[in-house]
Amino acid sequence: MIRHAGWSLAVLWPLLAGSVQADDQLVRPTIKANRWQEDWSVLKDPALRTQPLDNLKYIPLSAANPYTYLSLGATLRERFEMNDASGFGVRDVPRDRYLIQRFQVHADLHLNEHWRLFTQLEDVRAYDKTTIGGADQNRVDLRLAFAEYVKTFNAGTFKARAGRQDFAFDLQRFISSRDGPNVRQSFDALWADWETQQWRFIGIASQPVQYQDGRHFDDKSNSDARFHMLRVERLVGGTNELSAYYGVYERSAAHYLDADGEETRQLLDARLGGAAQGFDWDVEAMLQRGSLGSKTIRAWAGGSRTGYTFD
C-alpha cells in the first residue's frame, strides 16, 4: 500500500492480556503481535496471578493437570490516516481522511501438554474511507482456527498445526503476515517442523485465504491459489542465523495487464543475520522463476540492514 504526502497515527491496545513483570523464578509472558504465540501456562502458579483480568488469561479446567486450561484475550487497533494528493498529481483526488479499526477476540484452549485449539474472530472496518480495497475491511469473520500438537523428544521437538493460521519469516521482506494494512493475511495450511538446539526444518502446504466482505463469515480458500514451502534454519558461529527456503506459488486463471493464464512461480531464498563486536546485520537474497501462460517469469530481489551499537 502506497501513501503519498500523508500521515497516520496508530494506537494498539492488547486487551485482557495483563502486563509483563519478572518474578524471582518465573517471568510472565510478553504480549505478542501474533496472539497465538503467547503461553500463559506460568499462571498455573497462583502467586503469579497479580494483574487485573489474570483470571481470564488462565482458566484452569482440570484439577489433576495444570496444563489443561483456557486463555481468553482481545486486541483493538485504531488508526487515523490522512492522504493528500493520493493521485500523485495525475488525477484530481480530494484529500481523504478516515479511521481504520481492527478488533479481534481469541480463545486458546490447551487440552494438555501436547494438544491445543486456537480460534480468533475479527471485525475490521474502514470508516469514511473513499476507496475500500480488499485489505481495508473484513467485517465479522473467522481469522484463525487451528489445532496444534507439540511433542518433545530427547533429540528435539516436533510441532504440527492444521487449520487457518498465519506465518511470517525473517524481516518479512518476501513472506509477511501483512500487518501494515488493516486486514492481515491468513492461510488454510498444514505446518510441520522439527527443532533441535542448532537446526530447524519446516514444511508448509497452504492455500491463501481469499477475503470477501459481502456478508459475515464469507472468507474462503480454494485450489485456485496455492503456496508451499520447505525451509531450513541453522545457528552458526553461536547466535548467527542462517536460513534458506524453496517455495512454490501457483494460481489458476491469473490476470495481469500484459499476460493471462496459469501462473507458477518457484522461489529460492537465503538469509544471514547476526551480530558481533557491536555490529549487527541482516542480509537476504531471493531468486524467482516460473511462467504465466505462454510468458516466462524471471526475477530477483535483495535486502540488507546493518548497524553499529556504541557502548
PDB file of C-alpha atoms in Angstrom:
ATOM      1  CA  MET A   1       0.000   0.000   0.000  1.00  0.00           C
ATOM      2  CA  ILE A   2       1.458   3.378  -1.055  1.00  0.00           C
ATOM      3  CA  ARG A   3       0.799   6.585   0.840  1.00  0.00           C
ATOM      4  CA  HIS A   4       1.794   9.896  -0.703  1.00  0.00           C
ATOM      5  CA  ALA A   5       2.088  13.133   1.260  1.00  0.00           C
ATOM      6  CA  GLY A   6       0.108  11.593   4.087  1.00  0.00           C
ATOM      7  CA  TRP A   7       0.441  10.537   7.684  1.00  0.00           C
ATOM      8  CA  SER A   8      -1.090   8.018  10.040  1.00  0.00           C
ATOM      9  CA  LEU A   9      -1.490   7.645  13.779  1.00  0.00           C
ATOM     10  CA  ALA A  10      -2.000   4.165  15.212  1.00  0.00           C
ATOM     11  CA  VAL A  11      -2.905   3.009  18.703  1.00  0.00           C
ATOM     12  CA  LEU A  12      -2.786  -0.675  19.651  1.00  0.00           C
ATOM     13  CA  TRP A  13      -4.438  -1.989  22.801  1.00  0.00           C
ATOM     14  CA  PRO A  14      -3.948  -5.667  23.681  1.00  0.00           C
ATOM     15  CA  LEU A  15      -6.945  -6.169  25.953  1.00  0.00           C
ATOM     16  CA  LEU A  16      -7.300  -8.695  28.753  1.00  0.00           C
ATOM     17  CA  ALA A  17      -3.614  -9.515  28.454  1.00  0.00           C
ATOM     18  CA  GLY A  18      -2.011  -8.265  31.667  1.00  0.00           C
ATOM     19  CA  SER A  19       1.354  -6.577  31.953  1.00  0.00           C
ATOM     20  CA  VAL A  20       4.848  -8.013  31.843  1.00  0.00           C
ATOM     21  CA  GLN A  21       6.776  -8.363  35.047  1.00  0.00           C
ATOM     22  CA  ALA A  22       9.613 -10.521  36.350  1.00  0.00           C
ATOM     23  CA  ASP A  23       9.464 -12.970  39.203  1.00  0.00           C
ATOM     24  CA  ASP A  24      12.407 -14.430  41.066  1.00  0.00           C
ATOM     25  CA  GLN A  25      11.931 -17.763  39.290  1.00  0.00           C
ATOM     26  CA  LEU A  26       9.395 -17.296  36.502  1.00  0.00           C
ATOM     27  CA  VAL A  27       8.740 -14.483  34.021  1.00  0.00           C
ATOM     28  CA  ARG A  28       5.265 -13.502  32.926  1.00  0.00           C
ATOM     29  CA  PRO A  29       4.791 -13.875  29.162  1.00  0.00           C
ATOM     30  CA  THR A  30       5.052 -10.848  26.920  1.00  0.00           C
ATOM     31  CA  ILE A  31       2.224  -9.654  24.696  1.00  0.00           C
ATOM     32  CA  LYS A  32       2.909 -10.530  21.055  1.00  0.00           C
ATOM     33  CA  ALA A  33       1.599  -9.225  17.749  1.00  0.00           C
ATOM     34  CA  ASN A  34       0.650 -12.827  16.964  1.00  0.00           C
ATOM     35  CA  ARG A  35      -1.513 -13.631  19.970  1.00  0.00           C
ATOM     36  CA  TRP A  36      -1.363 -17.385  19.328  1.00  0.00           C
ATOM     37  CA  GLN A  37       2.363 -17.323  20.206  1.00  0.00           C
ATOM     38  CA  GLU A  38       1.651 -16.373  23.829  1.00  0.00           C
ATOM     39  CA  ASP A  39       1.974 -19.022  26.556  1.00  0.00           C
ATOM     40  CA  TRP A  40       0.172 -18.190  29.805  1.00  0.00           C
ATOM     41  CA  SER A  41       0.713 -21.566  31.464  1.00  0.00           C
ATOM     42  CA  VAL A  42       3.029 -19.920  34.020  1.00  0.00           C
ATOM     43  CA  LEU A  43      -0.113 -18.545  35.677  1.00  0.00           C
ATOM     44  CA  LYS A  44      -0.778 -22.046  36.954  1.00  0.00           C
ATOM     45  CA  ASP A  45       1.186 -20.706  39.945  1.00  0.00           C
ATOM     46  CA  PRO A  46      -1.414 -18.626  41.867  1.00  0.00           C
ATOM     47  CA  ALA A  47       1.366 -16.393  43.198  1.00  0.00           C
ATOM     48  CA  LEU A  48       1.896 -15.006  39.687  1.00  0.00           C
ATOM     49  CA  ARG A  49      -1.746 -14.024  39.153  1.00  0.00           C
ATOM     50  CA  THR A  50      -1.152 -10.468  40.268  1.00  0.00           C
ATOM     51  CA  GLN A  51      -2.595  -8.395  37.411  1.00  0.00           C
ATOM     52  CA  PRO A  52      -6.203  -7.459  36.650  1.00  0.00           C
ATOM     53  CA  LEU A  53      -8.035  -9.999  34.473  1.00  0.00           C
ATOM     54  CA  ASP A  54      -5.468 -12.735  35.116  1.00  0.00           C
ATOM     55  CA  ASN A  55      -8.463 -14.941  35.814  1.00  0.00           C
ATOM     56  CA  LEU A  56      -9.276 -14.673  32.079  1.00  0.00           C
ATOM     57  CA  LYS A  57      -5.720 -15.393  30.923  1.00  0.00           C
ATOM     58  CA  TYR A  58      -5.588 -18.687  32.814  1.00  0.00           C
ATOM     59  CA  ILE A  59      -8.842 -20.532  33.468  1.00  0.00           C
ATOM     60  CA  PRO A  60      -7.986 -23.996  34.879  1.00  0.00           C
ATOM     61  CA  LEU A  61     -10.141 -26.824  33.537  1.00  0.00           C
ATOM     62  CA  SER A  62      -8.625 -29.801  35.362  1.00  0.00           C
ATOM     63  CA  ALA A  63      -7.507 -30.148  38.965  1.00  0.00           C
ATOM     64  CA  ALA A  64      -5.259 -33.067  38.008  1.00  0.00           C
ATOM     65  CA  ASN A  65      -3.445 -31.374  35.090  1.00  0.00           C
ATOM     66  CA  PRO A  66      -2.436 -27.677  35.359  1.00  0.00           C
ATOM     67  CA  TYR A  67      -1.696 -27.651  31.606  1.00  0.00           C
ATOM     68  CA  THR A  68      -5.393 -28.099  30.830  1.00  0.00           C
ATOM     69  CA  TYR A  69      -6.696 -24.543  30.731  1.00  0.00           C
ATOM     70  CA  LEU A  70      -8.446 -21.868  28.663  1.00  0.00           C
ATOM     71  CA  SER A  71      -6.978 -18.437  27.888  1.00  0.00           C
ATOM     72  CA  LEU A  72      -9.067 -15.536  26.552  1.00  0.00           C
ATOM     73  CA  GLY A  73      -7.949 -12.253  25.038  1.00  0.00           C
ATOM     74  CA  ALA A  74      -8.717  -9.388  22.694  1.00  0.00           C
ATOM     75  CA  THR A  75      -6.870  -6.788  20.636  1.00  0.00           C
ATOM     76  CA  LEU A  76      -8.093  -3.410  19.411  1.00  0.00           C
ATOM     77  CA  ARG A  77      -6.126  -1.325  16.913  1.00  0.00           C
ATOM     78  CA  GLU A  78      -7.314   2.151  15.929  1.00  0.00           C
ATOM     79  CA  ARG A  79      -5.517   4.141  13.247  1.00  0.00           C
ATOM     80  CA  PHE A  80      -6.344   7.505  11.716  1.00  0.00           C
ATOM     81  CA  GLU A  81      -4.917   8.297   8.292  1.00  0.00           C
ATOM     82  CA  MET A  82      -4.947  11.352   6.048  1.00  0.00           C
ATOM     83  CA  ASN A  83      -3.864  11.188   2.414  1.00  0.00           C
ATOM     84  CA  ASP A  84      -3.200  14.357   0.449  1.00  0.00           C
ATOM     85  CA  ALA A  85      -2.742  14.192  -3.346  1.00  0.00           C
ATOM     86  CA  SER A  86      -3.088  10.404  -3.329  1.00  0.00           C
ATOM     87  CA  GLY A  87      -3.497  10.548  -7.123  1.00  0.00           C
ATOM     88  CA  PHE A  88       0.145  11.715  -7.394  1.00  0.00           C
ATOM     89  CA  GLY A  89      -0.979  14.753  -9.373  1.00  0.00           C
ATOM     90  CA  VAL A  90      -2.144  12.608 -12.290  1.00  0.00           C
ATOM     91  CA  ARG A  91      -5.754  12.506 -11.121  1.00  0.00           C
ATOM     92  CA  ASP A  92      -7.637  15.103  -9.142  1.00  0.00           C
ATOM     93  CA  VAL A  93      -8.293  13.115  -5.971  1.00  0.00           C
ATOM     94  CA  PRO A  94      -9.538  15.059  -2.945  1.00  0.00           C
ATOM     95  CA  ARG A  95      -7.861  14.775   0.431  1.00  0.00           C
ATOM     96  CA  ASP A  96      -9.003  11.614   2.199  1.00  0.00           C
ATOM     97  CA  ARG A  97      -9.336  11.322   5.990  1.00  0.00           C
ATOM     98  CA  TYR A  98     -10.532   8.110   7.591  1.00  0.00           C
ATOM     99  CA  LEU A  99     -10.331   5.820  10.590  1.00  0.00           C
ATOM    100  CA  ILE A 100      -9.423   2.145  10.228  1.00  0.00           C
ATOM    101  CA  GLN A 101     -10.172  -0.226  13.075  1.00  0.00           C
ATOM    102  CA  ARG A 102      -9.114  -3.817  13.810  1.00  0.00           C
ATOM    103  CA  PHE A 103     -10.890  -5.652  16.640  1.00  0.00           C
ATOM    104  CA  GLN A 104     -10.032  -9.274  17.420  1.00  0.00           C
ATOM    105  CA  VAL A 105     -11.047 -11.721  20.156  1.00  0.00           C
ATOM    106  CA  HIS A 106      -9.486 -15.129  20.714  1.00  0.00           C
ATOM    107  CA  ALA A 107      -9.798 -18.300  22.774  1.00  0.00           C
ATOM    108  CA  ASP A 108      -6.791 -20.552  23.369  1.00  0.00           C
ATOM    109  CA  LEU A 109      -7.796 -23.986  24.692  1.00  0.00           C
ATOM    110  CA  HIS A 110      -4.983 -26.228  25.978  1.00  0.00           C
ATOM    111  CA  LEU A 111      -6.170 -29.827  26.329  1.00  0.00           C
ATOM    112  CA  ASN A 112      -2.889 -30.998  27.890  1.00  0.00           C
ATOM    113  CA  GLU A 113       0.871 -30.543  27.445  1.00  0.00           C
ATOM    114  CA  HIS A 114       0.672 -31.604  23.786  1.00  0.00           C
ATOM    115  CA  TRP A 115      -2.657 -30.523  22.245  1.00  0.00           C
ATOM    116  CA  ARG A 116      -4.280 -27.128  21.873  1.00  0.00           C
ATOM    117  CA  LEU A 117      -7.056 -25.469  19.871  1.00  0.00           C
ATOM    118  CA  PHE A 118      -6.790 -21.779  18.974  1.00  0.00           C
ATOM    119  CA  THR A 119      -9.594 -19.649  17.496  1.00  0.00           C
ATOM    120  CA  GLN A 120      -9.634 -15.941  16.675  1.00  0.00           C
ATOM    121  CA  LEU A 121     -12.527 -13.855  15.322  1.00  0.00           C
ATOM    122  CA  GLU A 122     -12.118 -10.374  13.901  1.00  0.00           C
ATOM    123  CA  ASP A 123     -14.129  -7.346  12.888  1.00  0.00           C
ATOM    124  CA  VAL A 124     -12.107  -4.991  10.663  1.00  0.00           C
ATOM    125  CA  ARG A 125     -13.633  -1.765   9.382  1.00  0.00           C
ATOM    126  CA  ALA A 126     -12.649   1.353   7.443  1.00  0.00           C
ATOM    127  CA  TYR A 127     -14.747   4.357   8.467  1.00  0.00           C
ATOM    128  CA  ASP A 128     -15.204   7.180   5.924  1.00  0.00           C
ATOM    129  CA  LYS A 129     -12.568   5.780   3.537  1.00  0.00           C
ATOM    130  CA  THR A 130     -13.300   6.886  -0.023  1.00  0.00           C
ATOM    131  CA  THR A 131     -11.963   3.771  -1.760  1.00  0.00           C
ATOM    132  CA  ILE A 132     -12.085   0.485   0.164  1.00  0.00           C
ATOM    133  CA  GLY A 133      -9.783  -2.277  -1.057  1.00  0.00           C
ATOM    134  CA  GLY A 134      -9.508  -5.935  -0.157  1.00  0.00           C
ATOM    135  CA  ALA A 135      -7.018  -5.260   2.659  1.00  0.00           C
ATOM    136  CA  ASP A 136      -9.069  -2.454   4.249  1.00  0.00           C
ATOM    137  CA  GLN A 137     -12.205  -4.122   5.594  1.00  0.00           C
ATOM    138  CA  ASN A 138     -13.397  -7.571   6.698  1.00  0.00           C
ATOM    139  CA  ARG A 139     -16.472  -7.388   8.906  1.00  0.00           C
ATOM    140  CA  VAL A 140     -17.133 -10.206  11.433  1.00  0.00           C
ATOM    141  CA  ASP A 141     -15.229 -13.205  10.153  1.00  0.00           C
ATOM    142  CA  LEU A 142     -13.042 -16.102  11.206  1.00  0.00           C
ATOM    143  CA  ARG A 143      -9.373 -15.143  11.115  1.00  0.00           C
ATOM    144  CA  LEU A 144      -7.630 -18.117  12.775  1.00  0.00           C
ATOM    145  CA  ALA A 145      -8.759 -21.605  13.773  1.00  0.00           C
ATOM    146  CA  PHE A 146      -6.172 -24.362  14.084  1.00  0.00           C
ATOM    147  CA  ALA A 147      -5.230 -27.441  16.084  1.00  0.00           C
ATOM    148  CA  GLU A 148      -1.639 -27.801  17.269  1.00  0.00           C
ATOM    149  CA  TYR A 149       0.383 -30.761  18.530  1.00  0.00           C
ATOM    150  CA  VAL A 150       3.778 -30.420  20.257  1.00  0.00           C
ATOM    151  CA  LYS A 151       5.944 -33.298  21.467  1.00  0.00           C
ATOM    152  CA  THR A 152       9.468 -33.083  22.888  1.00  0.00           C
ATOM    153  CA  PHE A 153      11.887 -35.986  22.447  1.00  0.00           C
ATOM    154  CA  ASN A 154      15.486 -36.437  23.544  1.00  0.00           C
ATOM    155  CA  ALA A 155      16.704 -35.466  20.075  1.00  0.00           C
ATOM    156  CA  GLY A 156      14.423 -32.469  19.523  1.00  0.00           C
ATOM    157  CA  THR A 157      10.877 -31.101  19.392  1.00  0.00           C
ATOM    158  CA  PHE A 158       8.197 -31.904  16.833  1.00  0.00           C
ATOM    159  CA  LYS A 159       5.417 -29.373  16.124  1.00  0.00           C
ATOM    160  CA  ALA A 160       2.433 -29.614  13.792  1.00  0.00           C
ATOM    161  CA  ARG A 161      -0.527 -27.335  13.058  1.00  0.00           C
ATOM    162  CA  ALA A 162      -3.566 -27.826  10.848  1.00  0.00           C
ATOM    163  CA  GLY A 163      -6.213 -25.235  10.029  1.00  0.00           C
ATOM    164  CA  ARG A 164      -6.426 -21.495   9.407  1.00  0.00           C
ATOM    165  CA  GLN A 165      -3.217 -19.841  10.570  1.00  0.00           C
ATOM    166  CA  ASP A 166      -0.714 -17.133   9.700  1.00  0.00           C
ATOM    167  CA  PHE A 167       3.060 -17.132   9.336  1.00  0.00           C
ATOM    168  CA  ALA A 168       5.904 -14.755   8.562  1.00  0.00           C
ATOM    169  CA  PHE A 169       9.645 -15.269   8.262  1.00  0.00           C
ATOM    170  CA  ASP A 170      12.776 -13.244   8.955  1.00  0.00           C
ATOM    171  CA  LEU A 171      12.220  -9.496   8.400  1.00  0.00           C
ATOM    172  CA  GLN A 172       9.088 -10.272   6.320  1.00  0.00           C
ATOM    173  CA  ARG A 173      10.642  -8.934   3.133  1.00  0.00           C
ATOM    174  CA  PHE A 174       9.080 -11.661   0.978  1.00  0.00           C
ATOM    175  CA  ILE A 175       6.763 -13.727   3.219  1.00  0.00           C
ATOM    176  CA  SER A 176       4.737 -11.471   5.505  1.00  0.00           C
ATOM    177  CA  SER A 177       1.691 -11.582   7.770  1.00  0.00           C
ATOM    178  CA  ARG A 178       0.759  -8.187   6.213  1.00  0.00           C
ATOM    179  CA  ASP A 179       0.355  -6.329   9.482  1.00  0.00           C
ATOM    180  CA  GLY A 180       0.620  -2.864   7.907  1.00  0.00           C
ATOM    181  CA  PRO A 181      -2.769  -2.823   6.142  1.00  0.00           C
ATOM    182  CA  ASN A 182      -5.938  -3.297   8.146  1.00  0.00           C
ATOM    183  CA  VAL A 183      -6.621  -6.949   7.178  1.00  0.00           C
ATOM    184  CA  ARG A 184      -3.814  -9.414   7.886  1.00  0.00           C
ATOM    185  CA  GLN A 185      -3.170 -12.391   5.599  1.00  0.00           C
ATOM    186  CA  SER A 186      -4.168 -15.883   6.777  1.00  0.00           C
ATOM    187  CA  PHE A 187      -3.638 -19.314   5.223  1.00  0.00           C
ATOM    188  CA  ASP A 188      -5.548 -22.583   5.380  1.00  0.00           C
ATOM    189  CA  ALA A 189      -2.483 -24.721   5.889  1.00  0.00           C
ATOM    190  CA  LEU A 190      -0.699 -27.796   7.152  1.00  0.00           C
ATOM    191  CA  TRP A 191       2.513 -26.937   9.030  1.00  0.00           C
ATOM    192  CA  ALA A 192       5.133 -29.273  10.489  1.00  0.00           C
ATOM    193  CA  ASP A 193       8.596 -28.602  11.895  1.00  0.00           C
ATOM    194  CA  TRP A 194      11.394 -30.360  13.747  1.00  0.00           C
ATOM    195  CA  GLU A 195      13.625 -28.319  16.065  1.00  0.00           C
ATOM    196  CA  THR A 196      16.931 -29.040  17.784  1.00  0.00           C
ATOM    197  CA  GLN A 197      19.387 -26.707  19.506  1.00  0.00           C
ATOM    198  CA  GLN A 198      21.105 -25.926  16.189  1.00  0.00           C
ATOM    199  CA  TRP A 199      18.649 -26.870  13.426  1.00  0.00           C
ATOM    200  CA  ARG A 200      15.049 -26.272  12.434  1.00  0.00           C
ATOM    201  CA  PHE A 201      13.250 -27.872   9.464  1.00  0.00           C
ATOM    202  CA  ILE A 202       9.843 -26.562   8.331  1.00  0.00           C
ATOM    203  CA  GLY A 203       7.359 -27.817   5.763  1.00  0.00           C
ATOM    204  CA  ILE A 204       4.199 -25.932   4.748  1.00  0.00           C
ATOM    205  CA  ALA A 205       1.351 -26.748   2.352  1.00  0.00           C
ATOM    206  CA  SER A 206      -1.198 -23.930   2.160  1.00  0.00           C
ATOM    207  CA  GLN A 207      -3.926 -22.073   0.335  1.00  0.00           C
ATOM    208  CA  PRO A 208      -4.069 -18.299   1.000  1.00  0.00           C
ATOM    209  CA  VAL A 209      -7.400 -17.142   2.401  1.00  0.00           C
ATOM    210  CA  GLN A 210      -9.439 -15.138  -0.119  1.00  0.00           C
ATOM    211  CA  TYR A 211     -11.086 -12.255   1.747  1.00  0.00           C
ATOM    212  CA  GLN A 212     -14.629 -11.194   0.937  1.00  0.00           C
ATOM    213  CA  ASP A 213     -16.824  -8.597   2.617  1.00  0.00           C
ATOM    214  CA  GLY A 214     -20.252  -9.326   1.202  1.00  0.00           C
ATOM    215  CA  ARG A 215     -21.601 -10.929   4.367  1.00  0.00           C
ATOM    216  CA  HIS A 216     -20.399 -12.280   7.709  1.00  0.00           C
ATOM    217  CA  PHE A 217     -18.169 -15.373   7.723  1.00  0.00           C
ATOM    218  CA  ASP A 218     -17.739 -15.479   3.941  1.00  0.00           C
ATOM    219  CA  ASP A 219     -13.925 -15.711   3.714  1.00  0.00           C
ATOM    220  CA  LYS A 220     -12.734 -18.849   1.970  1.00  0.00           C
ATOM    221  CA  SER A 221      -9.810 -20.546   0.311  1.00  0.00           C
ATOM    222  CA  ASN A 222      -9.809 -22.763  -2.739  1.00  0.00           C
ATOM    223  CA  SER A 223      -7.361 -24.525  -5.001  1.00  0.00           C
ATOM    224  CA  ASP A 224      -7.099 -21.522  -7.334  1.00  0.00           C
ATOM    225  CA  ALA A 225      -4.202 -20.184  -5.203  1.00  0.00           C
ATOM    226  CA  ARG A 226      -1.552 -22.340  -3.515  1.00  0.00           C
ATOM    227  CA  PHE A 227       1.693 -21.692  -1.656  1.00  0.00           C
ATOM    228  CA  HIS A 228       4.019 -24.451  -0.442  1.00  0.00           C
ATOM    229  CA  MET A 229       7.443 -24.194   1.160  1.00  0.00           C
ATOM    230  CA  LEU A 230      10.380 -26.193   2.551  1.00  0.00           C
ATOM    231  CA  ARG A 231      12.671 -24.254   4.876  1.00  0.00           C
ATOM    232  CA  VAL A 232      15.807 -24.971   6.900  1.00  0.00           C
ATOM    233  CA  GLU A 233      17.355 -22.832   9.657  1.00  0.00           C
ATOM    234  CA  ARG A 234      20.732 -23.198  11.349  1.00  0.00           C
ATOM    235  CA  LEU A 235      22.586 -21.374  14.115  1.00  0.00           C
ATOM    236  CA  VAL A 236      26.181 -20.678  13.052  1.00  0.00           C
ATOM    237  CA  GLY A 237      29.011 -19.095  14.981  1.00  0.00           C
ATOM    238  CA  GLY A 238      26.998 -19.031  18.178  1.00  0.00           C
ATOM    239  CA  THR A 239      23.853 -16.944  17.643  1.00  0.00           C
ATOM    240  CA  ASN A 240      24.101 -16.041  13.951  1.00  0.00           C
ATOM    241  CA  GLU A 241      21.055 -17.177  11.985  1.00  0.00           C
ATOM    242  CA  LEU A 242      21.446 -18.824   8.586  1.00  0.00           C
ATOM    243  CA  SER A 243      18.267 -19.833   6.743  1.00  0.00           C
ATOM    244  CA  ALA A 244      17.126 -20.861   3.277  1.00  0.00           C
ATOM    245  CA  TYR A 245      13.856 -21.959   1.733  1.00  0.00           C
ATOM    246  CA  TYR A 246      12.381 -23.242  -1.500  1.00  0.00           C
ATOM    247  CA  GLY A 247       8.812 -22.167  -2.242  1.00  0.00           C
ATOM    248  CA  VAL A 248       6.215 -22.693  -4.952  1.00  0.00           C
ATOM    249  CA  TYR A 249       3.332 -20.306  -5.655  1.00  0.00           C
ATOM    250  CA  GLU A 250       0.590 -21.344  -8.096  1.00  0.00           C
ATOM    251  CA  ARG A 251      -2.533 -19.541  -9.263  1.00  0.00           C
ATOM    252  CA  SER A 252      -5.186 -20.613 -11.745  1.00  0.00           C
ATOM    253  CA  ALA A 253      -6.550 -18.171 -14.310  1.00  0.00           C
ATOM    254  CA  ALA A 254      -4.217 -15.338 -13.268  1.00  0.00           C
ATOM    255  CA  HIS A 255      -4.770 -11.982 -14.957  1.00  0.00           C
ATOM    256  CA  TYR A 256      -2.299  -9.116 -15.394  1.00  0.00           C
ATOM    257  CA  LEU A 257      -2.206  -6.164 -17.760  1.00  0.00           C
ATOM    258  CA  ASP A 258       0.066  -7.973 -20.247  1.00  0.00           C
ATOM    259  CA  ALA A 259      -0.495 -11.672 -19.502  1.00  0.00           C
ATOM    260  CA  ASP A 260      -3.190 -14.220 -18.624  1.00  0.00           C
ATOM    261  CA  GLY A 261      -3.233 -17.913 -17.796  1.00  0.00           C
ATOM    262  CA  GLU A 262      -1.861 -20.444 -15.338  1.00  0.00           C
ATOM    263  CA  GLU A 263       0.759 -18.885 -13.043  1.00  0.00           C
ATOM    264  CA  THR A 264       3.606 -20.832 -11.437  1.00  0.00           C
ATOM    265  CA  ARG A 265       6.484 -19.265  -9.514  1.00  0.00           C
ATOM    266  CA  GLN A 266       9.415 -21.041  -7.874  1.00  0.00           C
ATOM    267  CA  LEU A 267      11.302 -19.132  -5.196  1.00  0.00           C
ATOM    268  CA  LEU A 268      14.747 -19.716  -3.703  1.00  0.00           C
ATOM    269  CA  ASP A 269      15.734 -17.547  -0.748  1.00  0.00           C
ATOM    270  CA  ALA A 270      18.781 -17.332   1.558  1.00  0.00           C
ATOM    271  CA  ARG A 271      19.377 -15.113   4.586  1.00  0.00           C
ATOM    272  CA  LEU A 272      22.113 -14.485   7.160  1.00  0.00           C
ATOM    273  CA  GLY A 273      21.540 -12.418  10.295  1.00  0.00           C
ATOM    274  CA  GLY A 274      23.664 -11.873  13.363  1.00  0.00           C
ATOM    275  CA  ALA A 275      25.783  -9.562  15.468  1.00  0.00           C
ATOM    276  CA  ALA A 276      29.418  -9.314  16.610  1.00  0.00           C
ATOM    277  CA  GLN A 277      31.663  -6.644  18.183  1.00  0.00           C
ATOM    278  CA  GLY A 278      28.930  -4.017  18.162  1.00  0.00           C
ATOM    279  CA  PHE A 279      27.915  -4.624  14.524  1.00  0.00           C
ATOM    280  CA  ASP A 280      24.640  -6.245  13.514  1.00  0.00           C
ATOM    281  CA  TRP A 281      23.479  -7.337  10.080  1.00  0.00           C
ATOM    282  CA  ASP A 282      20.642  -8.964   8.194  1.00  0.00           C
ATOM    283  CA  VAL A 283      21.284  -9.814   4.536  1.00  0.00           C
ATOM    284  CA  GLU A 284      18.797 -11.647   2.314  1.00  0.00           C
ATOM    285  CA  ALA A 285      18.565 -12.549  -1.390  1.00  0.00           C
ATOM    286  CA  MET A 286      15.791 -14.155  -3.430  1.00  0.00           C
ATOM    287  CA  LEU A 287      15.606 -15.652  -6.934  1.00  0.00           C
ATOM    288  CA  GLN A 288      12.334 -16.355  -8.712  1.00  0.00           C
ATOM    289  CA  ARG A 289      11.486 -18.136 -11.930  1.00  0.00           C
ATOM    290  CA  GLY A 290       8.359 -19.570 -13.472  1.00  0.00           C
ATOM    291  CA  SER A 291       5.734 -18.986 -16.126  1.00  0.00           C
ATOM    292  CA  LEU A 292       2.482 -17.133 -16.679  1.00  0.00           C
ATOM    293  CA  GLY A 293       0.542 -18.538 -19.597  1.00  0.00           C
ATOM    294  CA  SER A 294       2.983 -18.508 -22.514  1.00  0.00           C
ATOM    295  CA  LYS A 295       5.327 -15.979 -20.883  1.00  0.00           C
ATOM    296  CA  THR A 296       8.413 -16.634 -18.755  1.00  0.00           C
ATOM    297  CA  ILE A 297       8.952 -15.179 -15.277  1.00  0.00           C
ATOM    298  CA  ARG A 298      12.463 -14.180 -14.171  1.00  0.00           C
ATOM    299  CA  ALA A 299      13.011 -12.028 -11.093  1.00  0.00           C
ATOM    300  CA  TRP A 300      15.410 -11.390  -8.248  1.00  0.00           C
ATOM    301  CA  ALA A 301      15.434  -9.242  -5.117  1.00  0.00           C
ATOM    302  CA  GLY A 302      17.687  -8.492  -2.189  1.00  0.00           C
ATOM    303  CA  GLY A 303      17.712  -6.579   1.046  1.00  0.00           C
ATOM    304  CA  SER A 304      20.141  -5.721   3.821  1.00  0.00           C
ATOM    305  CA  ARG A 305      20.033  -3.983   7.166  1.00  0.00           C
ATOM    306  CA  THR A 306      23.266  -3.248   9.021  1.00  0.00           C
ATOM    307  CA  GLY A 307      24.101  -1.192  12.058  1.00  0.00           C
ATOM    308  CA  TYR A 308      26.548  -0.476  14.835  1.00  0.00           C
ATOM    309  CA  THR A 309      25.699  -0.046  18.512  1.00  0.00           C
ATOM    310  CA  PHE A 310      28.001   2.121  20.613  1.00  0.00           C
ATOM    311  CA  ASP A 311      28.833   1.105  24.167  1.00  0.00           C
TER     312      ASP A 311
END
